[in-house]
mmCIF file of C-alpha atoms and ligand atoms in Angstrom:
data_model
loop_
_atom_site.group_PDB
_atom_site.id
_atom_site.type_symbol
_atom_site.label_atom_id
_atom_site.label_comp_id
_atom_site.label_asym_id
_atom_site.label_seq_id
_atom_site.Cartn_x
_atom_site.Cartn_y
_atom_site.Cartn_z
ATOM 1 C CA MET A 28 -18.883 9.720 -5.584
ATOM 2 C CA SER A 29 -17.442 12.597 -3.537
ATOM 3 C CA GLY A 30 -13.909 13.826 -4.188
ATOM 4 C CA GLY A 31 -13.572 11.879 -7.411
ATOM 5 C CA TYR A 32 -13.201 8.520 -5.670
ATOM 6 C CA VAL A 33 -14.326 5.511 -7.674
ATOM 7 C CA LEU A 34 -14.275 2.465 -5.414
ATOM 8 C CA PRO A 35 -13.582 -1.016 -6.791
ATOM 9 C CA ARG A 36 -16.430 -3.289 -7.871
ATOM 10 C CA SER A 37 -17.871 -5.642 -5.236
ATOM 11 C CA ALA A 38 -15.949 -8.863 -5.645
ATOM 12 C CA THR A 39 -16.555 -12.431 -4.446
ATOM 13 C CA PRO A 40 -14.276 -15.428 -3.834
ATOM 14 C CA GLU A 41 -15.593 -16.832 -7.129
ATOM 15 C CA ASN A 42 -14.668 -13.637 -8.972
ATOM 16 C CA PRO A 43 -11.924 -12.022 -6.875
ATOM 17 C CA LEU A 44 -10.568 -8.527 -7.370
ATOM 18 C CA ARG A 45 -7.221 -8.358 -9.163
ATOM 19 C CA LEU A 46 -4.643 -6.642 -6.931
ATOM 20 C CA ALA A 47 -1.248 -5.126 -7.627
ATOM 21 C CA VAL A 48 1.004 -4.675 -4.595
ATOM 22 C CA MET A 49 3.638 -1.956 -4.818
ATOM 23 C CA ILE A 50 6.703 -2.124 -2.573
ATOM 24 C CA SER A 51 10.098 -0.494 -2.115
ATOM 25 C CA GLY A 52 11.828 -2.669 0.486
ATOM 26 C CA GLY A 53 11.745 -6.058 2.136
ATOM 27 C CA GLY A 54 8.043 -6.608 1.562
ATOM 28 C CA SER A 55 7.056 -8.050 4.942
ATOM 29 C CA GLY A 56 3.584 -6.593 4.427
ATOM 30 C CA LEU A 57 3.393 -8.116 0.945
ATOM 31 C CA ALA A 58 4.433 -11.510 2.325
ATOM 32 C CA SER A 59 1.721 -11.446 4.970
ATOM 33 C CA LEU A 60 -0.930 -10.392 2.442
ATOM 34 C CA LEU A 61 0.086 -13.228 0.111
ATOM 35 C CA ASN A 62 -0.089 -15.711 2.998
ATOM 36 C CA TYR A 63 -3.519 -14.403 3.898
ATOM 37 C CA GLN A 64 -4.710 -14.819 0.309
ATOM 38 C CA LEU A 65 -3.289 -18.335 0.125
ATOM 39 C CA ALA A 66 -4.777 -19.472 3.437
ATOM 40 C CA GLU A 67 -8.305 -19.560 2.021
ATOM 41 C CA ARG A 68 -10.304 -18.174 -0.884
ATOM 42 C CA ARG A 69 -10.693 -14.420 -0.535
ATOM 43 C CA CYS A 70 -12.487 -11.804 -2.597
ATOM 44 C CA HIS A 71 -9.080 -10.571 -3.836
ATOM 45 C CA HIS A 72 -5.876 -12.051 -5.165
ATOM 46 C CA THR A 73 -2.535 -10.579 -6.158
ATOM 47 C CA VAL A 74 -1.761 -10.681 -9.873
ATOM 48 C CA LEU A 75 1.154 -8.242 -9.970
ATOM 49 C CA VAL A 76 3.998 -7.184 -7.678
ATOM 50 C CA LEU A 77 5.809 -3.960 -8.565
ATOM 51 C CA ALA A 78 8.813 -2.308 -6.956
ATOM 52 C CA ASP A 79 10.492 0.988 -7.719
ATOM 53 C CA SER A 80 13.857 -0.731 -8.130
ATOM 54 C CA ALA A 81 15.052 -3.997 -9.606
ATOM 55 C CA ASP A 82 16.705 -5.139 -6.384
ATOM 56 C CA ALA A 83 13.981 -4.604 -3.759
ATOM 57 C CA GLY A 84 14.211 -7.641 -1.477
ATOM 58 C CA GLY A 85 10.440 -8.083 -1.415
ATOM 59 C CA LEU A 86 10.302 -8.904 -5.145
ATOM 60 C CA GLU A 87 11.280 -12.417 -4.141
ATOM 61 C CA HIS A 88 7.931 -12.907 -2.368
ATOM 62 C CA GLY A 89 6.142 -12.292 -5.657
ATOM 63 C CA ARG A 90 8.445 -14.495 -7.704
ATOM 64 C CA SER A 91 8.395 -17.397 -5.278
ATOM 65 C CA ASN A 92 4.593 -17.354 -5.390
ATOM 66 C CA GLY A 93 4.511 -17.442 -9.184
ATOM 67 C CA ILE A 94 3.115 -13.919 -9.458
ATOM 68 C CA ARG A 95 4.081 -11.540 -12.264
ATOM 69 C CA THR A 96 6.789 -9.482 -10.547
ATOM 70 C CA ILE A 97 8.597 -6.463 -11.941
ATOM 71 C CA GLY A 98 11.091 -3.921 -10.635
ATOM 72 C CA ILE A 99 10.760 -0.597 -12.430
ATOM 73 C CA PRO A 100 13.603 1.786 -11.582
ATOM 74 C CA LEU A 101 13.273 5.511 -12.193
ATOM 75 C CA PRO A 102 14.163 6.264 -15.823
ATOM 76 C CA ASN A 103 17.014 8.689 -16.477
ATOM 77 C CA LYS A 104 15.555 12.122 -17.133
ATOM 78 C CA ALA A 105 17.210 15.455 -16.500
ATOM 79 C CA VAL A 106 14.206 17.073 -14.789
ATOM 80 C CA LYS A 107 12.955 15.370 -11.637
ATOM 81 C CA SER A 108 9.243 15.954 -12.282
ATOM 82 C CA ASN A 109 9.618 14.422 -15.762
ATOM 83 C CA GLN A 110 11.370 11.487 -14.185
ATOM 84 C CA ARG A 111 8.532 10.848 -11.731
ATOM 85 C CA LEU A 112 5.898 11.095 -14.447
ATOM 86 C CA ALA A 113 7.862 8.874 -16.810
ATOM 87 C CA HIS A 114 8.209 6.316 -14.026
ATOM 88 C CA GLU A 115 4.514 6.408 -13.216
ATOM 89 C CA ARG A 116 3.620 6.010 -16.887
ATOM 90 C CA LEU A 117 5.599 2.763 -16.917
ATOM 91 C CA VAL A 118 3.903 1.649 -13.705
ATOM 92 C CA HIS A 119 0.463 2.529 -15.077
ATOM 93 C CA GLU A 120 1.112 0.540 -18.275
ATOM 94 C CA GLU A 121 1.974 -2.534 -16.222
ATOM 95 C CA LEU A 122 -1.152 -2.119 -14.107
ATOM 96 C CA LEU A 123 -3.277 -1.923 -17.238
ATOM 97 C CA SER A 124 -1.615 -4.854 -18.921
ATOM 98 C CA SER A 125 -2.337 -7.023 -15.861
ATOM 99 C CA ASP A 126 -5.972 -5.808 -15.672
ATOM 100 C CA VAL A 127 -5.390 -4.593 -12.121
ATOM 101 C CA GLU A 128 -8.486 -3.428 -10.241
ATOM 102 C CA LEU A 129 -6.967 -2.268 -6.931
ATOM 103 C CA VAL A 130 -3.474 -0.939 -6.207
ATOM 104 C CA VAL A 131 -2.164 -1.751 -2.722
ATOM 105 C CA LEU A 132 0.788 0.328 -1.529
ATOM 106 C CA SER A 133 2.750 -1.688 1.012
ATOM 107 C CA GLY A 134 5.922 0.043 2.088
ATOM 108 C CA TYR A 135 6.063 1.939 -1.224
ATOM 109 C CA MET A 136 8.257 4.930 -0.436
ATOM 110 C CA ARG A 137 7.416 7.300 -3.296
ATOM 111 C CA ILE A 138 4.924 10.127 -3.245
ATOM 112 C CA LEU A 139 2.648 9.697 -6.228
ATOM 113 C CA THR A 140 1.831 12.570 -8.560
ATOM 114 C CA PRO A 141 -1.703 13.993 -8.876
ATOM 115 C CA TRP A 142 -1.724 12.550 -12.411
ATOM 116 C CA PHE A 143 -1.308 8.990 -11.153
ATOM 117 C CA VAL A 144 -3.600 9.457 -8.156
ATOM 118 C CA GLY A 145 -6.299 10.839 -10.461
ATOM 119 C CA LEU A 146 -6.211 7.686 -12.570
ATOM 120 C CA TRP A 147 -6.576 5.320 -9.600
ATOM 121 C CA LYS A 148 -8.441 7.398 -7.025
ATOM 122 C CA GLY A 149 -10.639 5.120 -4.888
ATOM 123 C CA ARG A 150 -8.720 2.094 -6.106
ATOM 124 C CA LEU A 151 -5.407 3.109 -4.525
ATOM 125 C CA VAL A 152 -4.920 2.193 -0.872
ATOM 126 C CA ASN A 153 -2.034 2.672 1.553
ATOM 127 C CA ILE A 154 -1.025 1.664 5.049
ATOM 128 C CA HIS A 155 0.822 4.156 7.194
ATOM 129 C CA PRO A 156 2.524 3.333 10.516
ATOM 130 C CA SER A 157 0.864 5.953 12.743
ATOM 131 C CA LEU A 158 -2.586 7.044 13.800
ATOM 132 C CA LEU A 159 -3.213 9.560 11.035
ATOM 133 C CA PRO A 160 -3.678 12.485 10.824
ATOM 134 C CA ASP A 161 -0.886 12.426 13.428
ATOM 135 C CA PHE A 162 2.653 11.749 12.252
ATOM 136 C CA PRO A 163 2.388 11.597 8.459
ATOM 137 C CA GLY A 164 5.560 11.285 6.376
ATOM 138 C CA ALA A 165 8.493 8.933 6.070
ATOM 139 C CA HIS A 166 9.655 8.947 9.709
ATOM 140 C CA ALA A 167 6.517 8.204 11.681
ATOM 141 C CA HIS A 168 8.128 6.065 14.402
ATOM 142 C CA ARG A 169 10.950 8.547 14.970
ATOM 143 C CA ASP A 170 8.431 11.385 15.187
ATOM 144 C CA VAL A 171 6.200 9.431 17.603
ATOM 145 C CA LEU A 172 9.142 8.749 19.925
ATOM 146 C CA ALA A 173 10.307 12.367 19.735
ATOM 147 C CA ALA A 174 6.814 13.577 20.661
ATOM 148 C CA GLY A 175 6.705 11.283 23.709
ATOM 149 C CA THR A 176 3.196 10.016 22.988
ATOM 150 C CA ASP A 177 2.273 6.713 24.637
ATOM 151 C CA VAL A 178 -0.089 5.377 21.971
ATOM 152 C CA THR A 179 0.596 5.006 18.275
ATOM 153 C CA GLY A 180 -0.718 2.583 15.661
ATOM 154 C CA CYS A 181 -1.394 2.218 11.980
ATOM 155 C CA THR A 182 -3.885 3.555 9.470
ATOM 156 C CA VAL A 183 -5.273 2.194 6.210
ATOM 157 C CA HIS A 184 -6.440 4.972 3.934
ATOM 158 C CA LEU A 185 -7.362 5.734 0.359
ATOM 159 C CA VAL A 186 -4.668 7.751 -1.353
ATOM 160 C CA ASP A 187 -5.393 11.335 -2.377
ATOM 161 C CA GLU A 188 -3.130 14.025 -3.815
ATOM 162 C CA GLY A 189 -1.587 14.847 -0.420
ATOM 163 C CA VAL A 190 0.896 12.974 1.766
ATOM 164 C CA ASP A 191 -0.826 10.347 3.966
ATOM 165 C CA SER A 192 -3.971 12.461 3.896
ATOM 166 C CA GLY A 193 -6.731 10.511 2.097
ATOM 167 C CA PRO A 194 -9.958 9.145 3.649
ATOM 168 C CA ILE A 195 -9.258 6.831 6.590
ATOM 169 C CA LEU A 196 -10.695 3.307 6.237
ATOM 170 C CA ALA A 197 -9.382 1.651 9.414
ATOM 171 C CA GLN A 198 -6.996 2.134 12.313
ATOM 172 C CA SER A 199 -5.461 0.016 15.086
ATOM 173 C CA GLN A 200 -3.731 1.258 18.203
ATOM 174 C CA VAL A 201 -0.346 0.108 19.500
ATOM 175 C CA GLU A 202 1.187 0.943 22.875
ATOM 176 C CA VAL A 203 4.475 2.860 22.909
ATOM 177 C CA LYS A 204 6.700 1.395 25.634
ATOM 178 C CA ALA A 205 9.103 3.414 27.740
ATOM 179 C CA ASP A 206 12.134 1.536 26.398
ATOM 180 C CA ASP A 207 11.058 1.587 22.738
ATOM 181 C CA VAL A 208 13.486 2.603 20.028
ATOM 182 C CA GLU A 209 12.486 3.027 16.378
ATOM 183 C CA SER A 210 13.181 -0.594 15.463
ATOM 184 C CA THR A 211 11.199 -2.151 18.343
ATOM 185 C CA LEU A 212 8.256 0.142 17.746
ATOM 186 C CA GLN A 213 8.348 -0.531 14.010
ATOM 187 C CA GLU A 214 8.275 -4.292 14.555
ATOM 188 C CA ARG A 215 5.347 -4.096 16.972
ATOM 189 C CA VAL A 216 3.380 -1.827 14.630
ATOM 190 C CA LYS A 217 4.142 -4.037 11.608
ATOM 191 C CA LYS A 218 2.597 -7.041 13.373
ATOM 192 C CA VAL A 219 -0.644 -5.134 13.838
ATOM 193 C CA GLU A 220 -0.511 -3.821 10.258
ATOM 194 C CA GLN A 221 -0.307 -7.366 8.987
ATOM 195 C CA THR A 222 -3.713 -8.117 10.479
ATOM 196 C CA LEU A 223 -5.371 -4.776 9.798
ATOM 197 C CA TYR A 224 -4.385 -4.423 6.133
ATOM 198 C CA PRO A 225 -5.720 -7.746 4.784
ATOM 199 C CA LYS A 226 -8.948 -7.357 6.803
ATOM 200 C CA THR A 227 -9.508 -3.839 5.472
ATOM 201 C CA ILE A 228 -8.765 -4.964 1.924
ATOM 202 C CA ASP A 229 -11.434 -7.652 2.455
ATOM 203 C CA LEU A 230 -13.973 -4.965 3.332
ATOM 204 C CA LEU A 231 -13.005 -2.750 0.408
ATOM 205 C CA CYS A 232 -13.141 -5.622 -2.073
ATOM 206 C CA SER A 233 -16.452 -6.991 -0.855
ATOM 207 C CA GLY A 234 -18.154 -3.618 -1.160
ATOM 208 C CA GLU A 235 -18.566 -3.102 2.596
ATOM 209 C CA ILE A 236 -16.860 0.293 2.572
ATOM 210 C CA SER A 237 -18.583 3.388 1.280
ATOM 211 C CA LEU A 238 -17.462 7.010 1.406
HETATM 212 C C1 LIG B 310 5.096 -0.709 7.044
HETATM 213 O O1 LIG B 310 5.364 -0.287 8.348
HETATM 214 C C2 LIG B 310 4.330 0.336 6.297
HETATM 215 O O2 LIG B 310 3.423 1.004 7.106
HETATM 216 C C3 LIG B 310 5.470 1.215 5.891
HETATM 217 O O3 LIG B 310 6.429 0.292 5.412
HETATM 218 C C4 LIG B 310 6.365 -0.845 6.242
HETATM 219 C C5 LIG B 310 6.292 -2.118 5.446
HETATM 220 O O4 LIG B 310 7.489 -2.332 4.807
HETATM 221 N N1 LIG B 310 5.067 2.260 5.016
HETATM 222 P P1 LIG B 310 7.866 -3.797 4.319
HETATM 223 O O5 LIG B 310 6.603 -4.487 3.910
HETATM 224 O O6 LIG B 310 8.519 -4.509 5.468
HETATM 225 O O7 LIG B 310 8.798 -3.561 3.159
#
């Protein structure tokens, strides 16, 4: 497959794909994905919830659903690059020990190293709150408002070695209103994300997406 992407196997509701969801914050996206998976049998289910701290609020969504749920804070290392790699090694070990087949980033606020991306390329998916390639990075809503554009949205994409730059799988548009501030725009975009992400994960898991 081009670019080193290895997509997940084609799964079925009888033999669903094993997902890990990685979060940093409140996990509203995680909660909506779990609800979606519980509503009826899907071709994917969540077997592991990981956060990059022990006190991320969203960990509770995993625990309350009986899912293996772990907060992995950054280990103490003098050099920052060593710290990131050491952290990702711990994450990778947990993914392997839960036999994870697809890693879903949902509000995970760390940039992953090429080492980690290389291990999961094609089976590592992210949602970003803008219409990529416009407004990548951690402050998409702020940047959209500063640019004065009247349409924004969200993008589901495979993760590559860059920042919010991998192959785009799906997008939805959202209107920017004249009186929007970051928080109102974020809430409106999140609502659309919560439909787009599970639907796109369906397509990826059932083998309906090819590169
Ligand atoms: C979403 O807007 C996602 O695009 C962004 O983080 C938000 C989800 O955070 N990267 P959470 O699920 O509410 O923690």
